[in-house]
Short mmCIF file of C-alpha atoms and ligand atoms in Angstrom, two decimals:
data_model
loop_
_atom_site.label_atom_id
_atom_site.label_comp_id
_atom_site.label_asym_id
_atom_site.label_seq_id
_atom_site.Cartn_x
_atom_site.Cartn_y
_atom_site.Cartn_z
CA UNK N 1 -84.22 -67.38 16.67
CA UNK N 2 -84.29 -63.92 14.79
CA UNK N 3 -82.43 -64.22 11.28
CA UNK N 4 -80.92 -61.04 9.68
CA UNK N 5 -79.39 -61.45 6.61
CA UNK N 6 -77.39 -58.46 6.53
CA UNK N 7 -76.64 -56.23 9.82
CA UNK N 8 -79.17 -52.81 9.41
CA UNK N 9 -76.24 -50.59 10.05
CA UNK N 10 -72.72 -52.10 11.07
CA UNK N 11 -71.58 -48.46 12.30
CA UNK N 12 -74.47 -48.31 14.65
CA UNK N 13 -73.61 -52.05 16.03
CA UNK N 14 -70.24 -51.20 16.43
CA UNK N 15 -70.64 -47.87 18.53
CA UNK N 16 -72.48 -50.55 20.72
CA UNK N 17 -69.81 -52.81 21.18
CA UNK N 18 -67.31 -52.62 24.28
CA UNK N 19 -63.92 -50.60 24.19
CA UNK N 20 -62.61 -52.15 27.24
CA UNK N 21 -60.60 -53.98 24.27
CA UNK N 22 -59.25 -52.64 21.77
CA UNK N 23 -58.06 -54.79 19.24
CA UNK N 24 -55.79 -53.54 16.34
CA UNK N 25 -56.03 -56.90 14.48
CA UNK N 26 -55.24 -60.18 13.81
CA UNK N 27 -51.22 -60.65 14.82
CA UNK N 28 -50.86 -64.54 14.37
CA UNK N 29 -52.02 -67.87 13.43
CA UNK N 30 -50.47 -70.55 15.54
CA UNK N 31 -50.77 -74.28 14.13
CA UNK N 32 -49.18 -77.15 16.43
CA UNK N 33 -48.68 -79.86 13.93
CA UNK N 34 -46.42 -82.85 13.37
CA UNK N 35 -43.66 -81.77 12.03
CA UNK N 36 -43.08 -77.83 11.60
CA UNK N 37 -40.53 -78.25 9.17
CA UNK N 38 -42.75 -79.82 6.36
CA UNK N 39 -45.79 -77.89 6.97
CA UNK N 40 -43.56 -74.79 7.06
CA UNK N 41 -43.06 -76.08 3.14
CA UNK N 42 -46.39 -77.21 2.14
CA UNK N 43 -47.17 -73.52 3.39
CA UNK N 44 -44.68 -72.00 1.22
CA UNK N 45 -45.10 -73.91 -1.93
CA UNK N 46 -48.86 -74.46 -2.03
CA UNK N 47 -50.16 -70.82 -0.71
CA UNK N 48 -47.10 -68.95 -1.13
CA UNK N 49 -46.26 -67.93 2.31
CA UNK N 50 -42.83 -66.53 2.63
CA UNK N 51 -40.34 -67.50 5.23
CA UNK N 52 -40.05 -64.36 7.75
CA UNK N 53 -38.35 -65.87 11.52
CA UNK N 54 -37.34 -69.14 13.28
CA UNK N 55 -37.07 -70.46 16.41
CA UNK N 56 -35.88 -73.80 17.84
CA UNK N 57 -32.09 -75.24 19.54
CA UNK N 58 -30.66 -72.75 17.64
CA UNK N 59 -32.10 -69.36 19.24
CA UNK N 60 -32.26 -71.33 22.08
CA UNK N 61 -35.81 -72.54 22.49
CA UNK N 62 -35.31 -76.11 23.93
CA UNK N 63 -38.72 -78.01 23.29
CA UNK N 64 -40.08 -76.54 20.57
CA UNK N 65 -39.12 -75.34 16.74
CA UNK N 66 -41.89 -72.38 15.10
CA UNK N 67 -41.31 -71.27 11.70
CA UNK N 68 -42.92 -67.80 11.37
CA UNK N 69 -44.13 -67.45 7.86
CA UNK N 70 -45.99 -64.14 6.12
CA UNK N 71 -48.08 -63.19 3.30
CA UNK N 72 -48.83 -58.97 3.39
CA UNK N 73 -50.72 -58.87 6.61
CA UNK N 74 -51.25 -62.63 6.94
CA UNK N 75 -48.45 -64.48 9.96
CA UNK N 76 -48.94 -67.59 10.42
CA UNK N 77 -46.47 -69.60 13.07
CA UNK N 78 -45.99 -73.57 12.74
CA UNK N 79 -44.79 -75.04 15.61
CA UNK N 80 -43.99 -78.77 16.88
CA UNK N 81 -42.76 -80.79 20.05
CA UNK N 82 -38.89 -81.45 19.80
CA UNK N 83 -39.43 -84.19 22.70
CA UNK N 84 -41.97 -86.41 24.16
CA UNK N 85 -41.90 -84.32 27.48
CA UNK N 86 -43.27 -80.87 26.08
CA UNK N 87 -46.94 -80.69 27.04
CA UNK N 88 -47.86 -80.14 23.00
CA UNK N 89 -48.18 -83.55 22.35
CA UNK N 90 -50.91 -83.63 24.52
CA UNK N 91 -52.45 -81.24 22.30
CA UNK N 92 -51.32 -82.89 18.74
CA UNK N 93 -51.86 -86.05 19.92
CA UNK N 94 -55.56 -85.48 21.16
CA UNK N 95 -56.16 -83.07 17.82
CA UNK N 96 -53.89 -83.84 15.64
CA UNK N 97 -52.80 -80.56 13.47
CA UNK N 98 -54.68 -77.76 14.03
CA UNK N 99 -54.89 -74.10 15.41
CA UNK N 100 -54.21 -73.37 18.99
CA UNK N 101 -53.43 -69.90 19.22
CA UNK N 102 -55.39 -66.92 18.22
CA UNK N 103 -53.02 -64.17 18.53
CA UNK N 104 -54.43 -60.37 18.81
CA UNK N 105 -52.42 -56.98 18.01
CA UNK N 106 -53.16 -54.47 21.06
CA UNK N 107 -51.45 -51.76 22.70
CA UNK N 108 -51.46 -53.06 26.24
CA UNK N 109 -51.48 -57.09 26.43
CA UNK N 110 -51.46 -55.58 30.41
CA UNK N 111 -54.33 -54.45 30.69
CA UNK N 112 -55.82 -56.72 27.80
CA UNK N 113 -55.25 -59.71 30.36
CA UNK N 114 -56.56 -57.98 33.41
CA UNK N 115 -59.87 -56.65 31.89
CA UNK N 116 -61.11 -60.15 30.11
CA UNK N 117 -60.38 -62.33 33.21
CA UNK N 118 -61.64 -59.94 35.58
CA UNK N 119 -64.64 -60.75 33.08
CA UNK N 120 -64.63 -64.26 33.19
CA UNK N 121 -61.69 -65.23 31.34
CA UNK N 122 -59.58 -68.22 32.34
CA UNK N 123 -56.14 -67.57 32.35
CA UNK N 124 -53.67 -69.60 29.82
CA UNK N 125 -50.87 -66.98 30.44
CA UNK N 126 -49.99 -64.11 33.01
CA UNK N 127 -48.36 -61.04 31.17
CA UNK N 128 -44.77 -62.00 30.73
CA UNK N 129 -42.22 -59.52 29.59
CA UNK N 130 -39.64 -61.08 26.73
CA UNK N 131 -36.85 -58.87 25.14
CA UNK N 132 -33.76 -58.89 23.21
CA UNK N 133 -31.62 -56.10 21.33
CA UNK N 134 -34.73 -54.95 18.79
CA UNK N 135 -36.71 -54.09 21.95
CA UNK N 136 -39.46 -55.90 24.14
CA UNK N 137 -42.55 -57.46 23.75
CA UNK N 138 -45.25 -58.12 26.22
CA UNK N 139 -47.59 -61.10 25.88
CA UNK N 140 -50.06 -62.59 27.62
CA UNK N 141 -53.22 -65.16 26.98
CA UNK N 142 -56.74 -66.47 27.49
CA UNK N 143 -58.68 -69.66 26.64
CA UNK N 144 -61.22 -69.36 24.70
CA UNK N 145 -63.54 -72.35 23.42
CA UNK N 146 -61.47 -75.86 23.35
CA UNK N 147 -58.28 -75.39 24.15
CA UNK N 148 -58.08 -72.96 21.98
CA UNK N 149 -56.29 -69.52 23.39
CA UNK N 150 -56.06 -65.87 22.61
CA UNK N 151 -52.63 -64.58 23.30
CA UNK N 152 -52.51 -60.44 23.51
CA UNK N 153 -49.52 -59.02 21.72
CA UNK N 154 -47.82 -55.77 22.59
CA UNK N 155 -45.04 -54.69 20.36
CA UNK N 156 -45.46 -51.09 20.55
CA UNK N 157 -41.42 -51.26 21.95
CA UNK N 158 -40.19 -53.87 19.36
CA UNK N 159 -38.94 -53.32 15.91
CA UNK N 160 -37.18 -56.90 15.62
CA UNK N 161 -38.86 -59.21 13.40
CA UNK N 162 -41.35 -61.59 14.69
CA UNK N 163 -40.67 -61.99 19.13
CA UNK N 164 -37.57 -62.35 20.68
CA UNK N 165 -36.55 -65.83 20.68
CA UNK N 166 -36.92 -65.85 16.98
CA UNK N 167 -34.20 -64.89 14.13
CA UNK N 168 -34.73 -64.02 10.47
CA UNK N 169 -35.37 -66.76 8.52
CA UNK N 170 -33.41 -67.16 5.10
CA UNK N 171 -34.38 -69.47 2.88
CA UNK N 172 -32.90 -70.43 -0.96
CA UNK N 173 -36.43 -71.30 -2.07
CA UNK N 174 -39.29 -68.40 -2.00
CA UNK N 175 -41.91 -69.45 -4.35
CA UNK N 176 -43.86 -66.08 -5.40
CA UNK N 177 -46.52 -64.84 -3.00
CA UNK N 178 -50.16 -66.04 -4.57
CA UNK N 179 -52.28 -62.51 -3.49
CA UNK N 180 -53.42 -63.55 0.10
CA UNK N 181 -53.77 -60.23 2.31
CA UNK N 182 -54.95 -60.49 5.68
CA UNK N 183 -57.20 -62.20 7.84
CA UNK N 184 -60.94 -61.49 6.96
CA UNK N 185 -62.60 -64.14 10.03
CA UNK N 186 -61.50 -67.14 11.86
CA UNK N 187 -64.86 -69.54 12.70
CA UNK N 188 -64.78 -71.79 15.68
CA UNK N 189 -66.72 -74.82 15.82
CA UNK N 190 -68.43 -75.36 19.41
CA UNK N 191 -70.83 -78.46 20.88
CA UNK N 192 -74.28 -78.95 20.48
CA UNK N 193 -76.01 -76.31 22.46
CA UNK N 194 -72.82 -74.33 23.08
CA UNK N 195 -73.21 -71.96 20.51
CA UNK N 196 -74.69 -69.01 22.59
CA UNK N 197 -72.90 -69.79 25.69
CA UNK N 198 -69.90 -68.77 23.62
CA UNK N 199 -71.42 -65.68 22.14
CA UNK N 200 -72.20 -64.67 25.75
CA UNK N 201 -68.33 -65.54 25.94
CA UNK N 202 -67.50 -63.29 23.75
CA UNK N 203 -69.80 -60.50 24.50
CA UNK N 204 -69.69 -60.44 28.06
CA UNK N 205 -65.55 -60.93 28.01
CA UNK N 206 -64.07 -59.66 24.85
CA UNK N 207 -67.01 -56.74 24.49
CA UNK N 208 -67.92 -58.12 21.44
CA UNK N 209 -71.15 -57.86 19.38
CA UNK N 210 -73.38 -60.47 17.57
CA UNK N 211 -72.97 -58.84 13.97
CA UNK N 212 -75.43 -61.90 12.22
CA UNK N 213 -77.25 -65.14 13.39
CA UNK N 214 -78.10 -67.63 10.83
CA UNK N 215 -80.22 -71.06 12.27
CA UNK N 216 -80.88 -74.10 10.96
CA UNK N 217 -83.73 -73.25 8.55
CA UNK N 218 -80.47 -70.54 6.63
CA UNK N 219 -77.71 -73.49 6.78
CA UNK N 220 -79.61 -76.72 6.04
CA UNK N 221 -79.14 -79.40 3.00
CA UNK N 222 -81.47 -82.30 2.93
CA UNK N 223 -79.02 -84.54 5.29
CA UNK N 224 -77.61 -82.32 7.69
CA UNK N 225 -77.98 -78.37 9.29
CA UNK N 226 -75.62 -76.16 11.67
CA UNK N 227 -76.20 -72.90 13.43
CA UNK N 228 -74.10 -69.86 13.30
CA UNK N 229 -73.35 -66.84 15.11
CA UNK N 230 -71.00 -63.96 13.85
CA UNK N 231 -69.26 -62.32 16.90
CA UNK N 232 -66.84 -58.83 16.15
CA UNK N 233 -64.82 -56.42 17.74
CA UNK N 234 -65.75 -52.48 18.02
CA UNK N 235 -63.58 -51.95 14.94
CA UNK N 236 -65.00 -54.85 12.96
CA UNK N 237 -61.21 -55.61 12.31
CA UNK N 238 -61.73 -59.12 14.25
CA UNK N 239 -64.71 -61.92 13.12
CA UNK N 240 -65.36 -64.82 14.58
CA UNK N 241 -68.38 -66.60 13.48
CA UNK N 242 -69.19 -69.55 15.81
CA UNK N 243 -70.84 -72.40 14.50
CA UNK N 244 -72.78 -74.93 16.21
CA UNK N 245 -74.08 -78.49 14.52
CA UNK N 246 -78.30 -79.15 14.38
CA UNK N 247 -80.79 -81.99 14.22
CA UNK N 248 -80.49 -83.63 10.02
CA UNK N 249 -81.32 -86.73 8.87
CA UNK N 250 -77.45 -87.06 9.21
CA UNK N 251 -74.35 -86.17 10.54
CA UNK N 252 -73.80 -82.41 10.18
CA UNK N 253 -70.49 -81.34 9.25
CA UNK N 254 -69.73 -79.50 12.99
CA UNK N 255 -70.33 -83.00 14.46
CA UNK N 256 -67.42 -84.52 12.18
CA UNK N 257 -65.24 -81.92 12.80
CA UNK N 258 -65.72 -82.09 16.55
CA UNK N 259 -65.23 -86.28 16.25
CA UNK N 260 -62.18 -85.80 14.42
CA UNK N 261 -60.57 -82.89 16.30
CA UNK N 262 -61.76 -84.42 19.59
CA UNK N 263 -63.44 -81.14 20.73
CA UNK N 264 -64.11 -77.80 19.76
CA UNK N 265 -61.44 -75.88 17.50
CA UNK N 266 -61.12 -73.68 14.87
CA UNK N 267 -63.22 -74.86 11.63
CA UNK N 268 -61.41 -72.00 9.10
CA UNK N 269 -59.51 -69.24 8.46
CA UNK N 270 -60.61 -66.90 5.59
CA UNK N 271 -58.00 -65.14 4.25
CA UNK N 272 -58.84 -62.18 1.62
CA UNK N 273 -57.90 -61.42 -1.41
CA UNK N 274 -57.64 -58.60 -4.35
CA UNK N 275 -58.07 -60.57 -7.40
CA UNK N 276 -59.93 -64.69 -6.60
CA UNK N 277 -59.44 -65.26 -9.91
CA UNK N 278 -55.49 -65.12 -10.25
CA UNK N 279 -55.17 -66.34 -6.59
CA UNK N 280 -57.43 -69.36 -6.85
CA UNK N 281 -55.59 -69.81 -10.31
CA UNK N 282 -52.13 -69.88 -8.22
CA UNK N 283 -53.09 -71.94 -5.29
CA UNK N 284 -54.91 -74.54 -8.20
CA UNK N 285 -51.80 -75.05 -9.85
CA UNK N 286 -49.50 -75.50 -6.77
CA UNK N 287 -52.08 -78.15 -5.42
CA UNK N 288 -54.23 -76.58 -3.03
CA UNK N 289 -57.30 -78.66 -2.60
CA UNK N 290 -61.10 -76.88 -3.28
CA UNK N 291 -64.23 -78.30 -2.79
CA UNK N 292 -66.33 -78.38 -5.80
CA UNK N 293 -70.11 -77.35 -6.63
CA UNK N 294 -72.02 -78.15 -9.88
CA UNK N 295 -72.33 -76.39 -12.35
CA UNK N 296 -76.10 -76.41 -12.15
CA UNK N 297 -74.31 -73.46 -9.25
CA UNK N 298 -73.72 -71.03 -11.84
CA UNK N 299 -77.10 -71.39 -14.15
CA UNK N 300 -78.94 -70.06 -10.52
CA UNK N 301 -76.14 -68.02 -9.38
CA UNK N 302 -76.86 -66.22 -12.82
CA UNK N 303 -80.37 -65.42 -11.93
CA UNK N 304 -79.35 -64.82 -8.19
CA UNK N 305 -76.70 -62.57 -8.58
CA UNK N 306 -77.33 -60.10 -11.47
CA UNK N 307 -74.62 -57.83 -12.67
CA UNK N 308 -71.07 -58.22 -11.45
CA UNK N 309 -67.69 -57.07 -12.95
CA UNK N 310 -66.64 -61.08 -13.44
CA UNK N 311 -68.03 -63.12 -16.10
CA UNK N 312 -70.01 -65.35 -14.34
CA UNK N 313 -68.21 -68.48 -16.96
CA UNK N 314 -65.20 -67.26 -15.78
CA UNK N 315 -66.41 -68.42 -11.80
CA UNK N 316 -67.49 -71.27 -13.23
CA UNK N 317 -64.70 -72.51 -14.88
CA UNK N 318 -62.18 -71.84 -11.37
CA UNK N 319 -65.38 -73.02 -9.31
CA UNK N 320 -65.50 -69.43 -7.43
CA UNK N 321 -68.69 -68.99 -5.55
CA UNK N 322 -70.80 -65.88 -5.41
CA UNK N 323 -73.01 -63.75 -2.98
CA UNK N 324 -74.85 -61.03 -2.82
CA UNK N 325 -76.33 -58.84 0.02
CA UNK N 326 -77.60 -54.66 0.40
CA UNK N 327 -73.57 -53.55 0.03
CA UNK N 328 -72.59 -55.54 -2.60
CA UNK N 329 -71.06 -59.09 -3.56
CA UNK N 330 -68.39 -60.84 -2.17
CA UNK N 331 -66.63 -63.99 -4.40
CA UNK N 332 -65.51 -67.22 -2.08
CA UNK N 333 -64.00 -70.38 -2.20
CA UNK N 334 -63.45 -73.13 0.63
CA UNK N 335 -60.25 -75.98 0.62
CA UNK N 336 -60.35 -79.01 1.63
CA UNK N 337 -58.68 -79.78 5.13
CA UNK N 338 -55.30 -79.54 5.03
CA UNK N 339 -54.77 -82.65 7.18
CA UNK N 340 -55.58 -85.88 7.11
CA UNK N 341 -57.81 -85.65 9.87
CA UNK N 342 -61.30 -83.92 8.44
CA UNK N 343 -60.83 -80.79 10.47
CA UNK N 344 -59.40 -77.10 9.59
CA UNK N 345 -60.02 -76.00 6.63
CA UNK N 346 -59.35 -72.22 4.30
CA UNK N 347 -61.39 -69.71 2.81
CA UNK N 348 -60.38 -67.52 -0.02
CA UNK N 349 -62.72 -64.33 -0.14
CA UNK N 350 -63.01 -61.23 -2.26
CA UNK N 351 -65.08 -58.81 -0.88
CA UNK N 352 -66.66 -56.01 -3.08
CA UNK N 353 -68.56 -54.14 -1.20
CA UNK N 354 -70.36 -56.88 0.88
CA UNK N 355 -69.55 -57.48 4.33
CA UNK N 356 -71.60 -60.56 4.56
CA UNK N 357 -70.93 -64.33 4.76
CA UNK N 358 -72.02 -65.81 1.85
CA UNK N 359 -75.22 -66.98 3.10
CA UNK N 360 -76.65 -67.90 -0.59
CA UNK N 361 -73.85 -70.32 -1.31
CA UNK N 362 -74.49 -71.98 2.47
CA UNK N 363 -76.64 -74.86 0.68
CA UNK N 364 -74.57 -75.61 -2.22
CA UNK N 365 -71.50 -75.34 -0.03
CA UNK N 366 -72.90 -78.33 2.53
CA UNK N 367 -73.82 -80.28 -0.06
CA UNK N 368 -70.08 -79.99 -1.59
CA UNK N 369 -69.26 -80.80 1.74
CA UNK N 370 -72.30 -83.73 2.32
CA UNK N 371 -70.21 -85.17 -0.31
CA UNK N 372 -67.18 -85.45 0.98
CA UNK N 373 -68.48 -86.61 4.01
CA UNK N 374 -70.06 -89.76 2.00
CA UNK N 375 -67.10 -90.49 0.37
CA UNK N 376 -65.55 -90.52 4.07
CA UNK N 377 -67.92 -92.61 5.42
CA UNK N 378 -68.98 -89.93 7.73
CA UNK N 379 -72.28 -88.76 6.96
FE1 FE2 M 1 -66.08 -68.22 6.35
#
């Protein structure tokens, strides 16, 4: 397999890529988890999300509750079963907490639908028209791999605040935003040898392109190796890497994940931010969990690296990783999962000037997570 460490010109790709699709960005996150209302909390205190809409009884949804939350460009919807007849438990109860929907921002969720299963796609929901006083909203939706699904969004003829179905959501306690800005990639996990059959997915389907491949000889430790593939739209707006485990001496970290979430899912969601110092500061001190690399990181990363506008002490001391590739350097750091189950996980990334994935931290980030995985039992 042909590595490239940094795409040769990501205008050139682009132009390549299919506009049968046209993506505007990243609309929503949608977790199905246990209970909405304490995740909706955890979400607010620990990465200051703010509380934007809600649905449930009372705006007359009758098997479900979603809390809508923001942060700038960032929604993320939480949303649980209110009885043991809605089909979600099916979902929860197979993957516990975890992402289901993808949602994407285009102009006609129409033609969206009719173009990627005339490609291939397999239907998860037929355009459906939904409306109240602030306009109408068309949506409509795709599997993708797992039972994962991308739902189109077309809002061009709404101005309300989230969908109808949903009303504003005031709350008494809004702790302060912590910098988060948008969505930079979302990475799905896949099966052993089902990494390119996805790519194809998305090439031959969404019109994607294959921005970067890294194999097992990029993203290997001593004990354990993956594969990865970046897919993105014709805008580069949307990034889905797609990982896939490889041969180790032990259990690579895809396997676990696909153990624990009983199938393929979404691994993480990177969100971006301004300033990883003050964020990563913030989400620290409200108890957001980060994996950890020695500090035997920052001695190479010194050598690696070169000149950067952070003191490199300064990384160390918040455990911010560093990267470097032809555009510039890009800062990262990776959470824990946010469940009990060892599944999804976040990214926080500053990008300055690189549009990269932090290939040079790959090693010391496995063997963060290697360790984990030990203390699990797991490896
Ligand atoms: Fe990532």
């Amino acid at each position: 397999m042909k590595t490239k460490d940094v795409a040769p010109s990501l205008e050139k790709i682009y132009k390549n890529a299919g506009d049968f699709l046209p993506l505007n960005g990243t609309d929503y996150i949608e977790l199905y988890v246990g209970n909405a209302k304490q995740s909706a909390h955890y979400y607010k205190t620990a990465f200051g999300f703010q509380s934007l809409a809600y649905g449930g009884l009372e705006t007359g949804l009758t098997d479900r509750a979603s809390y809508v939350l923001e942060q700038d460009k960032i929604r993320l919807v939480l949303t649980t079963p209110l009885t043991s007849a809605s089909p979600l438990n099916d979902h929860l109860r197979k993957h516990g907490d975890g992402v289901k929907v993808v949602a994407l921002w285009v102009d006609d969720a129409t033609k969206s639908f009719e173009e990627t299963v005339a490609r291939g796609a397999k239907p998860f929901m037929k355009p459906v028209k939904e409306e109240d006083e602030n306009g109408f909203v068309i949506r409509s939706g795709i599997y993708t791999y797992g039972e994962t699904v991308h739902i189109f969004v077309e809002r061009k003829n709404y101005n309300g605040l989230f969908l109808p179905g949903y009303k504003a959501w005031k709350s008494d306690y809004n702790p302060a935003p912590t910098g988060l800005k948008y969505v930079d990639h979302m990475v799905g996990n896949v099966g052993w040898g089902e990494m390119n059959t996805w790519v194809e997915w998305y090439e031959k389907v969404m019109g994607f392109i294959n921005l970067l491949s890294f194999d097992d000889k990029d993203i290997s430790t001593e004990y354990s190796a993956l594969m990865s593939k970046v897919m993105s739209n014709g805008n580069g707006r949307i990034k889905f890497p797609i990982n896939e485990p490889a041969e180790g001496k032990k259990k690579s970290q895809i396997e676990e994940y696909i153990q624990f979430y009983e199938g393929q899912g979404v691994q993480h969601i990177a969100l971006a931010t301004d300033n990883i110092v003050d964020t990563v500061t913030k989400l620290k001190s409200r108890g957001v969990e980060f994996l950890q690399v020695p500090q035997s990181y920052y001695e190479e990363a010194k050598l690696r690296i070169g000149k950067i506008d952070e003191e490199i002490s300064e990384l160390a001391k918040h455990g911010i990783l560093v990267d470097r590739d032809d555009e510039g350097y890009l800062l990262q750091l990776f959470t824990k999962p946010v469940e009990d189950r060892p599944t999804m996980f976040f990214e926080i990334i500053q990008r300055k000037g690189a549009q990269s994935f932090g290939k040079g931290n790959f090693k010391a980030l496995f063997e963060a997570i290697e360790r984990e995985q030990a203390r699990r039992g797991t490896l």
